[in-house]
Amino acid sequence: MTAPADLILTNAEVHTLADPDETREAVAVRNGRIVRVADAYEIEFLEGVETEVVDCEGRTVIPGFVDAHTHLEMVGQHLVNADLREVSGPAEAVERLAAHAEETDDDLVVGYGYDESTWGTARYLTREDLDAVSTERPVVAFREDMHTASLNSAALDRFRGAMPAEDVQREGGDPTGVVVEAAVDPLFEATEPDRAETRDLLVAAQQRANELGVTGVHDMCRNSHKPRVYRDLDADGALTLRVRINYWTDHLDSVVDSGLRSGHGSEMVRTGAIKTYTDGSLGGRTAKLREPYADGETAGQWVVDPDELRAYVERASDAGLQFTAHAIGDAAVEAVLDAYAAHDAADHRHRVEHAELLTGDLVERFREVGAVASVQPNFLKWAREGGLYADRLGERRREVMPFRDLLEAGVPLAFGSDCMPMDPLFGVQQAVTAPERSQRLTVTEALRAYTRGAAYAAGEEADLGTVEPGKRADLVVLDDSPWAVDADAIADVDVAATVVGGDVVFRD
Ligand SMILES: [Zn+2]
């Protein structure tokens, strides 16, 4: 006799995403893994007295989303500081910061996530704007990309000594309040949460993730308490999200010395890749391009130059570690692919994060090298006509994020959000409605990139990413079918329930 299931989801439209068009009616789960995917009556045989049965009432079931690029503390920070993501312009940003200043006991007033490209004015927040929040207390507003920040006069007084002069922007000799790249580092230090605060941020963020149908993340960790806190939460049985820790190159020696290799860890927390930057962002005109910006003199800058990058990739590869490099401009992507070419990128699952501007031969180079394209479909919001990328790149905006070209070339495609915002269905909608044919995916292709594609990017495709017997029972129940609703309404589809390892971790 077959043992009964622990959990059954039935009366559903289960899209397994194993085979592109396959649907079934029910899923049975035992010991955290899927044991059968079949018609409802076949699954009934697995129902015992203790089986939890969820009647999905015809709703859609898909594999849990794996967000292949997160900074989970950011999600928490938006929940506890001034959230500047949705503001309509400088005036509303100032209002939110002022309101937060009244609430917080901290001397430092911090806001996250402003994006001037969505405002009519399209200018950064300045010292003058933020002096209206306070002339006494330091005020810092991080731009959405975290490569740029704006400071009031009090914050400039406090932090300028620690900032490289070339990254502090000026007008007529006076600082405008806008700082970029290395000048942002002292602000990260000043706003760094301690271990207890980190735990609070991550607990808030994982709950939000589960509400959005996210069951796993590849989280970027640099000089933070996150690795320890993730393991503490795991030991306490308090994790409802699978976390793969990508360690910054600052930690490369420690990771090598401790004998860790990619994939080591528990069911919930694992060692991932070694991560570095190479360039900056298109927003900040610091992404490294082959040709100069359409609206600037320069072609961007290296944050980590190609020689240094090569050395990191070699050391990590030799130690059996996956590598992943932030590269946004076409020159930066080329440098990363060059560095990977000597190190069997497909075997290591070496990845390029963002890989935004892929001019000329770069899609083909990706295929040759065998690297994973870890991309963020939500960034397409900047690539539309009249958007930020049209300003920065002119006609080259048509060559950003060619997801269809990558798929057709056979390049492994993994979707993530970079937490701008964390919201897989928003990203899926952006990919499905992308302006260029070279960018546009079907609903199935986009969902696969956010599930099995992301699992592949971690070498975890045998365990995660599809609804198949033997895989871990990470599932999402959606109120409506993304295949049935208008493409422009995919982001509005609600998550009805989220299951991680057979446990219902969120139910609407
Ligand atoms: Zn990132």
PDB file of N, CA, C and O in Angstrom, residues 448-500:
ATOM      1  N   ARG A 448       8.840  30.213 -16.896  1.00  0.00           N
ATOM      2  CA  ARG A 448       9.919  29.225 -16.782  1.00  0.00           C
ATOM      3  C   ARG A 448      11.240  29.892 -16.388  1.00  0.00           C
ATOM      4  O   ARG A 448      12.030  29.330 -15.635  1.00  0.00           O
ATOM      5  N   ALA A 449      11.482  31.099 -16.904  1.00  0.00           N
ATOM      6  CA  ALA A 449      12.723  31.798 -16.530  1.00  0.00           C
ATOM      7  C   ALA A 449      12.718  32.152 -15.043  1.00  0.00           C
ATOM      8  O   ALA A 449      13.770  32.208 -14.406  1.00  0.00           O
ATOM      9  N   TYR A 450      11.512  32.357 -14.492  1.00  0.00           N
ATOM     10  CA  TYR A 450      11.398  32.739 -13.071  1.00  0.00           C
ATOM     11  C   TYR A 450      11.295  31.523 -12.144  1.00  0.00           C
ATOM     12  O   TYR A 450      11.147  31.671 -10.929  1.00  0.00           O
ATOM     13  N   THR A 451      11.333  30.302 -12.730  1.00  0.00           N
ATOM     14  CA  THR A 451      11.208  29.091 -11.910  1.00  0.00           C
ATOM     15  C   THR A 451      12.380  28.154 -12.236  1.00  0.00           C
ATOM     16  O   THR A 451      13.412  28.214 -11.598  1.00  0.00           O
ATOM     17  N   ARG A 452      12.216  27.349 -13.305  1.00  0.00           N
ATOM     18  CA  ARG A 452      13.279  26.395 -13.626  1.00  0.00           C
ATOM     19  C   ARG A 452      14.547  27.089 -14.097  1.00  0.00           C
ATOM     20  O   ARG A 452      15.652  26.597 -13.839  1.00  0.00           O
ATOM     21  N   GLY A 453      14.422  28.244 -14.783  1.00  0.00           N
ATOM     22  CA  GLY A 453      15.605  28.981 -15.238  1.00  0.00           C
ATOM     23  C   GLY A 453      16.434  29.465 -14.055  1.00  0.00           C
ATOM     24  O   GLY A 453      17.668  29.363 -14.052  1.00  0.00           O
ATOM     25  N   ALA A 454      15.744  29.982 -13.051  1.00  0.00           N
ATOM     26  CA  ALA A 454      16.448  30.466 -11.856  1.00  0.00           C
ATOM     27  C   ALA A 454      17.037  29.287 -11.080  1.00  0.00           C
ATOM     28  O   ALA A 454      18.128  29.388 -10.513  1.00  0.00           O
ATOM     29  N   ALA A 455      16.303  28.166 -11.053  1.00  0.00           N
ATOM     30  CA  ALA A 455      16.831  26.969 -10.377  1.00  0.00           C
ATOM     31  C   ALA A 455      18.095  26.488 -11.084  1.00  0.00           C
ATOM     32  O   ALA A 455      19.094  26.132 -10.445  1.00  0.00           O
ATOM     33  N   TYR A 456      18.084  26.507 -12.411  1.00  0.00           N
ATOM     34  CA  TYR A 456      19.260  26.084 -13.189  1.00  0.00           C
ATOM     35  C   TYR A 456      20.461  26.981 -12.867  1.00  0.00           C
ATOM     36  O   TYR A 456      21.599  26.505 -12.781  1.00  0.00           O
ATOM     37  N   ALA A 457      20.201  28.260 -12.701  1.00  0.00           N
ATOM     38  CA  ALA A 457      21.280  29.219 -12.420  1.00  0.00           C
ATOM     39  C   ALA A 457      21.966  28.935 -11.090  1.00  0.00           C
ATOM     40  O   ALA A 457      23.016  29.497 -10.793  1.00  0.00           O
ATOM     41  N   ALA A 458      21.355  28.050 -10.289  1.00  0.00           N
ATOM     42  CA  ALA A 458      21.966  27.649  -9.020  1.00  0.00           C
ATOM     43  C   ALA A 458      22.377  26.180  -9.062  1.00  0.00           C
ATOM     44  O   ALA A 458      22.767  25.617  -8.043  1.00  0.00           O
ATOM     45  N   GLY A 459      22.238  25.537 -10.220  1.00  0.00           N
ATOM     46  CA  GLY A 459      22.535  24.106 -10.296  1.00  0.00           C
ATOM     47  C   GLY A 459      21.533  23.274  -9.509  1.00  0.00           C
ATOM     48  O   GLY A 459      21.810  22.150  -9.103  1.00  0.00           O
ATOM     49  N   GLU A 460      20.335  23.813  -9.268  1.00  0.00           N
ATOM     50  CA  GLU A 460      19.337  23.125  -8.447  1.00  0.00           C
ATOM     51  C   GLU A 460      18.134  22.676  -9.262  1.00  0.00           C
ATOM     52  O   GLU A 460      17.050  22.458  -8.707  1.00  0.00           O
ATOM     53  N   GLU A 461      18.315  22.512 -10.582  1.00  0.00           N
ATOM     54  CA  GLU A 461      17.175  22.178 -11.430  1.00  0.00           C
ATOM     55  C   GLU A 461      16.636  20.765 -11.191  1.00  0.00           C
ATOM     56  O   GLU A 461      15.504  20.471 -11.555  1.00  0.00           O
ATOM     57  N   ALA A 462      17.432  19.895 -10.562  1.00  0.00           N
ATOM     58  CA  ALA A 462      16.922  18.551 -10.277  1.00  0.00           C
ATOM     59  C   ALA A 462      15.949  18.580  -9.102  1.00  0.00           C
ATOM     60  O   ALA A 462      15.147  17.662  -8.936  1.00  0.00           O
ATOM     61  N   ASP A 463      16.015  19.633  -8.302  1.00  0.00           N
ATOM     62  CA  ASP A 463      15.246  19.717  -7.063  1.00  0.00           C
ATOM     63  C   ASP A 463      14.107  20.727  -7.118  1.00  0.00           C
ATOM     64  O   ASP A 463      13.133  20.613  -6.384  1.00  0.00           O
ATOM     65  N   LEU A 464      14.276  21.745  -7.921  1.00  0.00           N
ATOM     66  CA  LEU A 464      13.372  22.895  -7.884  1.00  0.00           C
ATOM     67  C   LEU A 464      12.976  23.327  -9.298  1.00  0.00           C
ATOM     68  O   LEU A 464      13.615  22.957 -10.274  1.00  0.00           O
ATOM     69  N   GLY A 465      11.904  24.116  -9.396  1.00  0.00           N
ATOM     70  CA  GLY A 465      11.632  24.828 -10.644  1.00  0.00           C
ATOM     71  C   GLY A 465      10.527  24.282 -11.513  1.00  0.00           C
ATOM     72  O   GLY A 465      10.093  24.959 -12.442  1.00  0.00           O
ATOM     73  N   THR A 466      10.056  23.041 -11.236  1.00  0.00           N
ATOM     74  CA  THR A 466       8.912  22.506 -11.974  1.00  0.00           C
ATOM     75  C   THR A 466       8.038  21.730 -10.997  1.00  0.00           C
ATOM     76  O   THR A 466       8.454  21.437  -9.872  1.00  0.00           O
ATOM     77  N   VAL A 467       6.806  21.425 -11.424  1.00  0.00           N
ATOM     78  CA  VAL A 467       5.918  20.603 -10.593  1.00  0.00           C
ATOM     79  C   VAL A 467       6.007  19.173 -11.123  1.00  0.00           C
ATOM     80  O   VAL A 467       5.287  18.790 -12.044  1.00  0.00           O
ATOM     81  N   GLU A 468       6.920  18.396 -10.556  1.00  0.00           N
ATOM     82  CA  GLU A 468       7.153  17.019 -11.004  1.00  0.00           C
ATOM     83  C   GLU A 468       7.439  16.132  -9.808  1.00  0.00           C
ATOM     84  O   GLU A 468       8.035  16.593  -8.822  1.00  0.00           O
ATOM     85  N   PRO A 469       7.052  14.867  -9.886  1.00  0.00           N
ATOM     86  CA  PRO A 469       7.361  13.936  -8.795  1.00  0.00           C
ATOM     87  C   PRO A 469       8.857  13.931  -8.504  1.00  0.00           C
ATOM     88  O   PRO A 469       9.675  13.943  -9.428  1.00  0.00           O
ATOM     89  N   GLY A 470       9.196  13.960  -7.221  1.00  0.00           N
ATOM     90  CA  GLY A 470      10.593  13.956  -6.807  1.00  0.00           C
ATOM     91  C   GLY A 470      11.129  15.333  -6.477  1.00  0.00           C
ATOM     92  O   GLY A 470      12.095  15.463  -5.727  1.00  0.00           O
ATOM     93  N   LYS A 471      10.472  16.363  -7.024  1.00  0.00           N
ATOM     94  CA  LYS A 471      10.966  17.718  -6.731  1.00  0.00           C
ATOM     95  C   LYS A 471      10.433  18.204  -5.383  1.00  0.00           C
ATOM     96  O   LYS A 471       9.417  17.707  -4.883  1.00  0.00           O
ATOM     97  N   ARG A 472      11.107  19.162  -4.822  1.00  0.00           N
ATOM     98  CA  ARG A 472      10.631  19.767  -3.576  1.00  0.00           C
ATOM     99  C   ARG A 472       9.293  20.447  -3.837  1.00  0.00           C
ATOM    100  O   ARG A 472       9.077  21.046  -4.891  1.00  0.00           O
ATOM    101  N   ALA A 473       8.413  20.365  -2.836  1.00  0.00           N
ATOM    102  CA  ALA A 473       7.047  20.869  -3.010  1.00  0.00           C
ATOM    103  C   ALA A 473       6.991  22.362  -2.728  1.00  0.00           C
ATOM    104  O   ALA A 473       6.498  22.819  -1.701  1.00  0.00           O
ATOM    105  N   ASP A 474       7.549  23.142  -3.654  1.00  0.00           N
ATOM    106  CA  ASP A 474       7.485  24.607  -3.594  1.00  0.00           C
ATOM    107  C   ASP A 474       6.505  25.039  -4.675  1.00  0.00           C
ATOM    108  O   ASP A 474       6.789  24.893  -5.872  1.00  0.00           O
ATOM    109  N   LEU A 475       5.356  25.561  -4.254  1.00  0.00           N
ATOM    110  CA  LEU A 475       4.252  25.798  -5.184  1.00  0.00           C
ATOM    111  C   LEU A 475       3.580  27.125  -4.893  1.00  0.00           C
ATOM    112  O   LEU A 475       3.624  27.623  -3.767  1.00  0.00           O
ATOM    113  N   VAL A 476       2.955  27.683  -5.925  1.00  0.00           N
ATOM    114  CA  VAL A 476       2.172  28.903  -5.758  1.00  0.00           C
ATOM    115  C   VAL A 476       0.777  28.665  -6.333  1.00  0.00           C
ATOM    116  O   VAL A 476       0.647  28.119  -7.429  1.00  0.00           O
ATOM    117  N   VAL A 477      -0.232  29.099  -5.590  1.00  0.00           N
ATOM    118  CA  VAL A 477      -1.605  29.063  -6.088  1.00  0.00           C
ATOM    119  C   VAL A 477      -1.979  30.497  -6.461  1.00  0.00           C
ATOM    120  O   VAL A 477      -1.879  31.404  -5.626  1.00  0.00           O
ATOM    121  N   LEU A 478      -2.362  30.703  -7.728  1.00  0.00           N
ATOM    122  CA  LEU A 478      -2.735  32.048  -8.209  1.00  0.00           C
ATOM    123  C   LEU A 478      -4.250  32.145  -8.364  1.00  0.00           C
ATOM    124  O   LEU A 478      -4.895  31.201  -8.835  1.00  0.00           O
ATOM    125  N   ASP A 479      -4.799  33.302  -8.010  1.00  0.00           N
ATOM    126  CA  ASP A 479      -6.250  33.506  -8.119  1.00  0.00           C
ATOM    127  C   ASP A 479      -6.739  33.422  -9.561  1.00  0.00           C
ATOM    128  O   ASP A 479      -7.829  32.949  -9.828  1.00  0.00           O
ATOM    129  N   ASP A 480      -5.933  33.959 -10.481  1.00  0.00           N
ATOM    130  CA  ASP A 480      -6.300  33.920 -11.895  1.00  0.00           C
ATOM    131  C   ASP A 480      -5.154  33.324 -12.688  1.00  0.00           C
ATOM    132  O   ASP A 480      -4.018  33.301 -12.225  1.00  0.00           O
ATOM    133  N   SER A 481      -5.457  32.906 -13.899  1.00  0.00           N
ATOM    134  CA  SER A 481      -4.421  32.322 -14.745  1.00  0.00           C
ATOM    135  C   SER A 481      -3.704  33.421 -15.519  1.00  0.00           C
ATOM    136  O   SER A 481      -4.333  34.186 -16.247  1.00  0.00           O
ATOM    137  N   PRO A 482      -2.364  33.505 -15.411  1.00  0.00           N
ATOM    138  CA  PRO A 482      -1.615  34.494 -16.201  1.00  0.00           C
ATOM    139  C   PRO A 482      -1.773  34.253 -17.700  1.00  0.00           C
ATOM    140  O   PRO A 482      -1.551  35.167 -18.494  1.00  0.00           O
ATOM    141  N   TRP A 483      -2.173  33.028 -18.089  1.00  0.00           N
ATOM    142  CA  TRP A 483      -2.380  32.726 -19.509  1.00  0.00           C
ATOM    143  C   TRP A 483      -3.732  33.278 -19.992  1.00  0.00           C
ATOM    144  O   TRP A 483      -3.906  33.513 -21.171  1.00  0.00           O
ATOM    145  N   ALA A 484      -4.668  33.448 -19.030  1.00  0.00           N
ATOM    146  CA  ALA A 484      -6.031  33.824 -19.418  1.00  0.00           C
ATOM    147  C   ALA A 484      -6.296  35.318 -19.314  1.00  0.00           C
ATOM    148  O   ALA A 484      -7.106  35.867 -20.062  1.00  0.00           O
ATOM    149  N   VAL A 485      -5.587  36.005 -18.399  1.00  0.00           N
ATOM    150  CA  VAL A 485      -5.852  37.444 -18.225  1.00  0.00           C
ATOM    151  C   VAL A 485      -5.151  38.232 -19.330  1.00  0.00           C
ATOM    152  O   VAL A 485      -4.270  37.713 -20.021  1.00  0.00           O
ATOM    153  N   ASP A 486      -5.551  39.483 -19.476  1.00  0.00           N
ATOM    154  CA  ASP A 486      -4.876  40.418 -20.381  1.00  0.00           C
ATOM    155  C   ASP A 486      -3.391  40.504 -20.016  1.00  0.00           C
ATOM    156  O   ASP A 486      -3.061  40.530 -18.832  1.00  0.00           O
ATOM    157  N   ALA A 487      -2.527  40.609 -21.022  1.00  0.00           N
ATOM    158  CA  ALA A 487      -1.092  40.711 -20.721  1.00  0.00           C
ATOM    159  C   ALA A 487      -0.803  41.890 -19.789  1.00  0.00           C
ATOM    160  O   ALA A 487       0.083  41.820 -18.930  1.00  0.00           O
ATOM    161  N   ASP A 488      -1.568  42.967 -19.931  1.00  0.00           N
ATOM    162  CA  ASP A 488      -1.342  44.145 -19.091  1.00  0.00           C
ATOM    163  C   ASP A 488      -1.878  43.987 -17.682  1.00  0.00           C
ATOM    164  O   ASP A 488      -1.753  44.904 -16.856  1.00  0.00           O
ATOM    165  N   ALA A 489      -2.494  42.848 -17.395  1.00  0.00           N
ATOM    166  CA  ALA A 489      -3.076  42.639 -16.060  1.00  0.00           C
ATOM    167  C   ALA A 489      -2.392  41.493 -15.315  1.00  0.00           C
ATOM    168  O   ALA A 489      -2.827  41.114 -14.229  1.00  0.00           O
ATOM    169  N   ILE A 490      -1.298  40.962 -15.880  1.00  0.00           N
ATOM    170  CA  ILE A 490      -0.616  39.831 -15.224  1.00  0.00           C
ATOM    171  C   ILE A 490      -0.102  40.234 -13.837  1.00  0.00           C
ATOM    172  O   ILE A 490      -0.213  39.473 -12.872  1.00  0.00           O
ATOM    173  N   ALA A 491       0.425  41.461 -13.741  1.00  0.00           N
ATOM    174  CA  ALA A 491       0.966  41.909 -12.454  1.00  0.00           C
ATOM    175  C   ALA A 491      -0.121  42.027 -11.386  1.00  0.00           C
ATOM    176  O   ALA A 491       0.175  42.024 -10.189  1.00  0.00           O
ATOM    177  N   ASP A 492      -1.383  42.134 -11.828  1.00  0.00           N
ATOM    178  CA  ASP A 492      -2.489  42.281 -10.859  1.00  0.00           C
ATOM    179  C   ASP A 492      -3.027  40.951 -10.367  1.00  0.00           C
ATOM    180  O   ASP A 492      -3.902  40.919  -9.494  1.00  0.00           O
ATOM    181  N   VAL A 493      -2.541  39.845 -10.929  1.00  0.00           N
ATOM    182  CA  VAL A 493      -3.006  38.522 -10.468  1.00  0.00           C
ATOM    183  C   VAL A 493      -2.568  38.336  -9.014  1.00  0.00           C
ATOM    184  O   VAL A 493      -1.401  38.544  -8.676  1.00  0.00           O
ATOM    185  N   ASP A 494      -3.509  37.948  -8.160  1.00  0.00           N
ATOM    186  CA  ASP A 494      -3.187  37.785  -6.741  1.00  0.00           C
ATOM    187  C   ASP A 494      -2.686  36.379  -6.433  1.00  0.00           C
ATOM    188  O   ASP A 494      -3.125  35.407  -7.049  1.00  0.00           O
ATOM    189  N   VAL A 495      -1.781  36.324  -5.471  1.00  0.00           N
ATOM    190  CA  VAL A 495      -1.315  35.035  -4.963  1.00  0.00           C
ATOM    191  C   VAL A 495      -2.292  34.586  -3.880  1.00  0.00           C
ATOM    192  O   VAL A 495      -2.542  35.313  -2.913  1.00  0.00           O
ATOM    193  N   ALA A 496      -2.880  33.384  -4.056  1.00  0.00           N
ATOM    194  CA  ALA A 496      -3.840  32.876  -3.081  1.00  0.00           C
ATOM    195  C   ALA A 496      -3.141  32.096  -1.974  1.00  0.00           C
ATOM    196  O   ALA A 496      -3.560  32.139  -0.814  1.00  0.00           O
ATOM    197  N   ALA A 497      -2.077  31.401  -2.323  1.00  0.00           N
ATOM    198  CA  ALA A 497      -1.335  30.623  -1.320  1.00  0.00           C
ATOM    199  C   ALA A 497       0.060  30.316  -1.843  1.00  0.00           C
ATOM    200  O   ALA A 497       0.296  30.251  -3.041  1.00  0.00           O
ATOM    201  N   THR A 498       0.984  30.135  -0.891  1.00  0.00           N
ATOM    202  CA  THR A 498       2.358  29.770  -1.220  1.00  0.00           C
ATOM    203  C   THR A 498       2.768  28.582  -0.353  1.00  0.00           C
ATOM    204  O   THR A 498       2.508  28.579   0.861  1.00  0.00           O
ATOM    205  N   VAL A 499       3.377  27.599  -0.980  1.00  0.00           N
ATOM    206  CA  VAL A 499       3.784  26.372  -0.298  1.00  0.00           C
ATOM    207  C   VAL A 499       5.293  26.225  -0.438  1.00  0.00           C
ATOM    208  O   VAL A 499       5.825  26.340  -1.538  1.00  0.00           O
ATOM    209  N   VAL A 500       5.973  25.998   0.687  1.00  0.00           N
ATOM    210  CA  VAL A 500       7.419  25.756   0.648  1.00  0.00           C
ATOM    211  C   VAL A 500       7.701  24.422   1.336  1.00  0.00           C
ATOM    212  O   VAL A 500       7.331  24.244   2.507  1.00  0.00           O
TER     213      VAL A 500
END
